CSV table of C-alpha atoms and ligand atoms in Angstrom, one decimal:
chain,number,residue,atom,x,y,z
A,1,MET,CA,-16.3,3.6,5.8
A,2,ASP,CA,-17.0,0.7,7.9
A,3,ILE,CA,-14.8,-3.2,7.7
A,4,SER,CA,-17.9,-5.1,9.0
A,5,ASN,CA,-20.5,-6.0,5.9
A,6,SER,CA,-17.9,-4.8,3.5
A,7,THR,CA,-15.7,-7.6,0.8
A,8,VAL,CA,-12.8,-6.7,1.0
A,9,PHE,CA,-9.5,-7.3,-1.8
A,10,ILE,CA,-6.4,-7.3,-0.6
A,11,THR,CA,-3.2,-7.7,-3.2
A,12,GLY,CA,-0.2,-9.5,-1.3
A,13,ALA,CA,-1.9,-10.8,1.5
A,14,ASN,CA,0.1,-13.8,1.5
A,15,ARG,CA,2.6,-12.6,4.2
A,16,GLY,CA,3.3,-9.6,5.5
A,17,LEU,CA,0.9,-6.3,6.1
A,18,GLY,CA,-1.5,-8.0,3.7
A,19,LEU,CA,-1.6,-11.5,5.5
A,20,ALA,CA,-2.7,-8.8,8.3
A,21,PHE,CA,-4.9,-6.7,6.8
A,22,ALA,CA,-7.0,-10.2,6.4
A,23,ARG,CA,-7.2,-11.1,9.3
A,24,GLU,CA,-8.0,-8.2,10.9
A,25,ALA,CA,-10.9,-7.3,8.5
A,26,VAL,CA,-12.0,-11.6,9.4
A,27,ARG,CA,-11.9,-10.4,13.3
A,28,ARG,CA,-14.3,-6.8,12.2
A,29,GLY,CA,-16.5,-8.5,10.6
A,30,ALA,CA,-16.0,-7.9,6.9
A,31,LYS,CA,-18.7,-10.3,4.9
A,32,LYS,CA,-16.0,-11.2,2.4
A,33,VAL,CA,-12.1,-11.0,2.6
A,34,TYR,CA,-10.7,-12.5,-0.2
A,35,ALA,CA,-6.5,-12.8,0.4
A,36,GLY,CA,-4.9,-11.8,-3.6
A,37,MET,CA,-1.6,-13.7,-4.1
A,38,ARG,CA,1.0,-14.8,-6.9
A,39,SER,CA,0.7,-18.1,-5.5
A,40,THR,CA,-2.3,-19.4,-3.8
A,41,SER,CA,-0.8,-23.3,-2.9
A,42,GLY,CA,-0.7,-24.0,0.5
A,43,PHE,CA,-2.8,-20.7,1.2
A,44,ASP,CA,-5.8,-22.3,3.9
A,45,GLU,CA,-7.1,-19.7,6.9
A,46,ALA,CA,-10.6,-19.4,8.0
A,47,GLY,CA,-12.5,-16.6,6.8
A,48,ILE,CA,-10.5,-15.7,4.1
A,49,THR,CA,-10.8,-16.6,0.2
A,50,PRO,CA,-7.3,-16.5,-1.5
A,51,ILE,CA,-7.8,-15.5,-5.1
A,52,ARG,CA,-3.9,-15.4,-8.1
A,53,ILE,CA,-3.2,-12.2,-9.0
A,54,ASP,CA,0.1,-11.0,-10.1
A,55,VAL,CA,0.0,-7.4,-10.1
A,56,THR,CA,2.5,-7.3,-12.7
A,57,ASP,CA,0.9,-9.3,-15.2
A,58,PRO,CA,-2.4,-7.6,-16.5
A,59,SER,CA,-4.7,-11.1,-17.3
A,60,THR,CA,-4.5,-12.3,-13.6
A,61,VAL,CA,-5.4,-8.8,-12.2
A,62,ALA,CA,-8.0,-8.5,-14.9
A,63,ALA,CA,-9.3,-12.6,-13.6
A,64,ALA,CA,-9.1,-10.9,-10.2
A,65,ALA,CA,-11.2,-8.2,-10.3
A,66,ASP,CA,-13.8,-10.4,-12.2
A,67,ALA,CA,-14.0,-12.7,-10.0
A,68,ALA,CA,-14.0,-10.7,-6.8
A,69,SER,CA,-16.3,-8.1,-8.8
A,70,ASP,CA,-18.6,-7.6,-5.3
A,71,THR,CA,-15.5,-6.0,-3.9
A,72,THR,CA,-16.5,-3.0,-2.0
A,73,ILE,CA,-12.8,-1.7,-0.4
A,74,LEU,CA,-9.8,-2.2,-2.6
A,75,ILE,CA,-7.0,-2.5,-0.4
A,76,ASN,CA,-3.1,-1.7,-3.2
A,77,ASN,CA,-1.1,-3.6,-1.0
A,78,ALA,CA,1.2,-5.4,-3.1
A,79,GLY,CA,5.0,-4.4,-3.2
A,80,ILE,CA,8.6,-5.4,-3.0
A,81,ALA,CA,11.7,-3.0,-2.0
A,82,ALA,CA,15.6,-3.8,-3.0
A,83,LEU,CA,18.6,-1.9,-1.7
A,84,ILE,CA,20.9,-0.4,-4.1
A,85,ASP,CA,24.4,1.7,-3.2
A,86,SER,CA,23.5,5.4,-4.0
A,87,PRO,CA,21.4,7.4,-6.7
A,88,LEU,CA,24.3,7.2,-8.6
A,89,ALA,CA,24.7,3.3,-8.4
A,90,ALA,CA,24.8,1.0,-11.8
A,91,ASP,CA,21.9,-1.1,-10.9
A,92,PHE,CA,20.0,2.4,-10.9
A,93,GLU,CA,17.7,1.9,-13.7
A,94,THR,CA,16.9,-2.0,-13.8
A,95,GLN,CA,16.0,-1.9,-9.8
A,96,SER,CA,13.5,1.3,-10.7
A,97,LYS,CA,12.2,-0.3,-13.6
A,98,ALA,CA,11.3,-3.6,-11.7
A,99,LEU,CA,10.5,-1.4,-8.5
A,100,PHE,CA,8.1,0.4,-10.9
A,101,GLU,CA,6.1,-1.9,-12.5
A,102,THR,CA,5.0,-2.9,-9.2
A,103,ASN,CA,4.5,-0.1,-6.8
A,104,TYR,CA,3.3,2.0,-9.2
A,105,TYR,CA,2.1,0.0,-12.6
A,106,GLY,CA,0.7,-2.5,-10.3
A,107,LEU,CA,-1.2,-0.6,-8.5
A,108,ALA,CA,-3.0,1.4,-11.1
A,109,ARG,CA,-3.8,-1.6,-12.8
A,110,VAL,CA,-5.7,-3.9,-10.3
A,111,THR,CA,-6.9,-0.1,-9.4
A,112,ARG,CA,-8.2,0.8,-13.2
A,113,ALA,CA,-9.5,-2.9,-13.0
A,114,PHE,CA,-11.8,-2.8,-9.6
A,115,GLU,CA,-12.9,0.9,-10.3
A,116,PRO,CA,-16.1,0.0,-12.7
A,117,ALA,CA,-16.8,-2.6,-10.0
A,118,LEU,CA,-16.3,-0.4,-6.6
A,119,SER,CA,-18.1,2.7,-8.4
A,120,ASN,CA,-21.1,0.7,-8.9
A,121,GLN,CA,-21.6,0.3,-5.2
A,122,PRO,CA,-23.9,2.5,-3.0
A,123,ARG,CA,-20.5,2.9,-1.1
A,124,SER,CA,-17.1,1.6,-1.8
A,125,ALA,CA,-12.7,2.7,-1.1
A,126,ILE,CA,-9.4,2.0,-2.3
A,127,ILE,CA,-6.6,2.5,0.4
A,128,ASN,CA,-3.1,3.1,-1.2
A,129,VAL,CA,-0.3,1.8,0.4
A,130,LEU,CA,2.2,4.0,0.5
A,131,SER,CA,5.9,5.2,3.0
A,132,ASP,CA,7.4,7.3,5.0
A,133,ILE,CA,9.7,7.0,2.3
A,134,VAL,CA,7.9,9.3,0.0
A,135,TRP,CA,10.0,12.1,2.8
A,136,MET,CA,13.2,10.9,3.5
A,137,PRO,CA,15.9,10.5,2.6
A,138,ARG,CA,18.0,7.3,2.7
A,139,PRO,CA,19.6,7.3,-0.5
A,140,TYR,CA,20.4,3.0,-0.2
A,141,LEU,CA,16.8,2.8,-1.4
A,142,THR,CA,16.3,5.1,-3.8
A,143,PRO,CA,14.5,3.5,-6.5
A,144,TYR,CA,11.9,2.3,-4.3
A,145,ALA,CA,11.3,5.9,-3.0
A,146,ALA,CA,10.6,7.1,-6.1
A,147,SER,CA,7.8,4.6,-7.1
A,148,LYS,CA,6.3,5.1,-4.1
A,149,ALA,CA,6.4,8.4,-4.8
A,150,ALA,CA,4.9,8.1,-8.0
A,151,ALA,CA,1.7,6.0,-6.9
A,152,TRP,CA,1.6,8.9,-4.0
A,153,SER,CA,1.4,11.3,-6.5
A,154,TYR,CA,-1.3,9.0,-8.4
A,155,THR,CA,-3.1,8.4,-5.2
A,156,ASN,CA,-3.2,11.7,-4.7
A,157,GLN,CA,-5.0,12.2,-8.4
A,158,LEU,CA,-7.9,9.3,-8.5
A,159,ARG,CA,-8.6,10.7,-5.2
A,160,PHE,CA,-9.6,14.0,-6.4
A,161,HIS,CA,-11.2,12.0,-9.6
A,162,LEU,CA,-13.5,9.6,-7.6
A,163,VAL,CA,-14.8,12.1,-4.8
A,164,GLU,CA,-17.5,12.4,-7.5
A,165,ARG,CA,-18.8,8.4,-8.1
A,166,GLY,CA,-18.4,8.1,-4.1
A,167,VAL,CA,-14.9,5.9,-3.7
A,168,GLN,CA,-13.0,7.0,-0.3
A,169,VAL,CA,-9.4,6.9,-1.3
A,170,LEU,CA,-6.5,6.6,1.1
A,171,GLY,CA,-3.7,6.7,1.5
A,172,LEU,CA,-1.8,5.0,4.2
A,173,HIS,CA,2.2,6.2,5.0
A,174,VAL,CA,4.0,4.4,7.2
A,175,GLY,CA,8.3,3.8,8.2
A,176,PHE,CA,10.0,0.6,9.0
A,177,LEU,CA,7.3,-3.0,9.5
A,178,ASP,CA,8.3,-5.9,11.0
A,179,THR,CA,8.5,-8.0,8.0
A,180,ASP,CA,10.1,-10.1,5.4
A,181,LEU,CA,10.5,-6.7,3.1
A,182,THR,CA,13.2,-5.0,6.0
A,183,HIS,CA,14.7,-8.5,7.1
A,184,GLY,CA,18.1,-7.8,7.7
A,185,ILE,CA,17.3,-4.3,8.2
A,186,ASP,CA,18.2,-3.4,11.6
A,187,VAL,CA,16.0,0.0,12.4
A,188,PRO,CA,13.1,-0.3,15.1
A,189,LYS,CA,9.9,-1.7,13.4
A,190,THR,CA,6.0,-1.3,13.5
A,191,ASN,CA,3.8,-4.1,13.8
A,192,PRO,CA,1.9,-4.7,11.1
A,193,ALA,CA,-1.2,-5.9,12.9
A,194,ASP,CA,-1.1,-2.3,14.2
A,195,VAL,CA,-0.5,-0.6,11.5
A,196,ALA,CA,-3.6,-2.5,9.8
A,197,SER,CA,-5.9,-1.9,12.5
A,198,GLN,CA,-5.3,1.9,12.9
A,199,THR,CA,-6.0,1.9,8.9
A,200,TYR,CA,-9.5,0.5,9.3
A,201,ASP,CA,-9.7,3.3,12.3
A,202,ALA,CA,-8.8,6.0,9.8
A,203,LEU,CA,-10.7,4.7,7.2
A,204,ALA,CA,-13.8,4.4,9.4
A,205,ALA,CA,-13.5,7.8,10.0
A,206,GLY,CA,-13.4,9.2,7.0
A,207,LYS,CA,-10.5,10.1,6.5
A,208,SER,CA,-8.2,10.6,3.2
A,209,GLU,CA,-4.7,10.0,4.4
A,210,ILE,CA,-2.8,7.8,7.6
A,211,MET,CA,0.3,7.7,8.9
A,212,ALA,CA,0.8,5.3,11.2
A,213,ASP,CA,3.6,5.5,13.5
A,214,LYS,CA,5.1,8.8,15.3
A,215,GLY,CA,8.5,8.9,13.0
A,216,THR,CA,6.2,9.8,9.8
A,217,ILE,CA,3.7,12.2,11.8
A,218,LEU,CA,6.7,13.8,12.9
A,219,LEU,CA,8.3,13.9,9.5
A,220,LYS,CA,4.9,15.4,7.9
A,221,THR,CA,5.4,18.4,10.4
A,222,THR,CA,7.9,19.5,8.9
A,223,LEU,CA,6.6,19.5,5.2
A,224,ALA,CA,6.0,23.6,6.0
A,225,ASP,CA,8.8,23.9,7.7
A,226,GLU,CA,12.2,25.9,5.4
A,227,VAL,CA,13.7,23.5,5.9
A,228,PRO,CA,11.5,20.0,5.4
A,229,GLY,CA,12.9,16.5,7.5
A,230,TYR,CA,12.9,15.3,3.2
A,231,ILE,CA,15.5,18.2,3.7
A,232,THR,CA,17.3,17.0,6.8
A,233,PRO,CA,14.9,14.8,8.7
A,234,PRO,CA,14.6,15.4,12.2
A,235,SER,CA,16.8,14.3,14.6
A,236,GLY,CA,16.3,10.7,15.7
A,237,LEU,CA,14.6,9.2,12.5
A,238,PHE,CA,17.7,8.6,10.7
B,1,LIG,N1,7.7,-3.2,5.5
B,1,LIG,C1,7.9,-2.2,5.9
B,1,LIG,O1,8.7,-1.5,6.7
B,1,LIG,C2,7.4,-1.3,5.2
B,1,LIG,C3,7.5,0.2,5.2
B,1,LIG,C4,6.5,1.0,4.3
B,1,LIG,C5,5.2,0.6,3.5
B,1,LIG,N2,5.6,-1.2,3.4
B,1,LIG,C6,4.4,-1.7,2.2
B,1,LIG,O2,3.9,-2.1,3.0
B,1,LIG,C7,3.5,-3.5,1.8
B,1,LIG,C8,4.1,-4.7,2.1
B,1,LIG,O3,4.7,-4.9,2.3
B,1,LIG,P1,5.3,-6.2,3.7
B,1,LIG,O4,6.0,-5.2,4.2
B,1,LIG,O5,4.5,-7.1,4.0
B,1,LIG,O6,6.7,-6.9,2.4
B,1,LIG,P2,6.7,-8.4,2.2
B,1,LIG,O7,6.4,-9.2,4.1
B,1,LIG,O8,7.5,-8.8,1.6
B,1,LIG,O9,5.4,-8.6,1.5
B,1,LIG,C9,4.9,-8.1,-0.1
B,1,LIG,C10,3.6,-8.8,-0.9
B,1,LIG,O10,3.6,-8.1,-1.9
B,1,LIG,C11,3.6,-9.4,-2.6
B,1,LIG,N3,3.9,-9.2,-4.3
B,1,LIG,C12,5.1,-8.9,-5.1
B,1,LIG,N4,5.2,-8.6,-5.6
B,1,LIG,C13,4.3,-9.1,-6.7
B,1,LIG,C14,3.8,-8.8,-7.4
B,1,LIG,N5,3.8,-8.9,-8.8
B,1,LIG,N6,1.6,-9.8,-7.9
B,1,LIG,C15,1.4,-9.4,-6.4
B,1,LIG,N7,2.1,-9.4,-4.9
B,1,LIG,C16,2.7,-9.2,-5.1
B,1,LIG,C17,4.6,-10.4,-2.2
B,1,LIG,O11,4.1,-12.1,-2.5
B,1,LIG,P3,4.9,-12.4,-2.6
B,1,LIG,O12,4.5,-14.3,-1.2
B,1,LIG,O13,4.5,-13.7,-3.4
B,1,LIG,O14,6.4,-12.2,-2.0
B,1,LIG,C18,3.8,-10.6,-0.6
B,1,LIG,O15,2.4,-11.3,-0.9
B,1,LIG,C19,4.1,-3.2,0.6
B,1,LIG,O16,4.3,-1.9,-0.9
B,1,LIG,C20,4.8,-2.1,0.6
B,1,LIG,O17,6.4,-1.0,0.2
B,1,LIG,C21,6.5,-2.0,3.5
């Protein structure tokens, strides 16, 4: 599905990857671009309409879906991360609950609210922003990894469920991006604008999944190995 002439709604679009998705949609000639955000105050970008949405708050999710009922492409981008000491850390449960509320329940909540309008369109799509962490052991990101793995699983069930309604479901997997989320993590990072562009190309090509950087592509190739990357990561990736 092409971005040009479509109406795009992106959660968490006031900064980071979400803002890159919004700007690239404008650049590609989208009919309308809704930028979902927790606070709309001070947001002012040509061609982008801010709409208030907190994915953990069902009333704002319902109001946003109502206000943007002409959406043809939903991008579930909003997400949070947290570093913990290990899978055995004392704050494991608190952090896991907070991350699941946004990264898993939030994504599913927004999807359920927008689905009737999307299914009503002759062509529509949902892009879910996932992560290489689904297949990458990084114990300091355990709650984040589990929330993204749950969101990946939801994405796969959703894709199969919606296929007969003509809704294309695309899962985006990518490693570290150069955004606020990775502030203080000293690793090579991919430019979010490149990821947004690649993702829209994959959508236009009718794909169901995209690996948006070399490390994630490599990681996925190990999945059929006797010792896949989620047990022993390929050298150079950790
Ligand atoms: N950065 C990476 O290395 C990386 C790698 C793989 C995947 N991802 C995924 O990419 C997505 C975007 O992340 P990013 O790197 O752009 O992070 P970011 O710069 O920290 O931006 C996160 C965005 O999500 C919004 N958000 C957080 N909680 C929300 C909520 N409850 N309701 C609505 N919006 C909410 C934030 O809004 P506020 O401004 O109000 O906080 C912000 O707009 C996330 O799903 C993340 O997991 C990131």
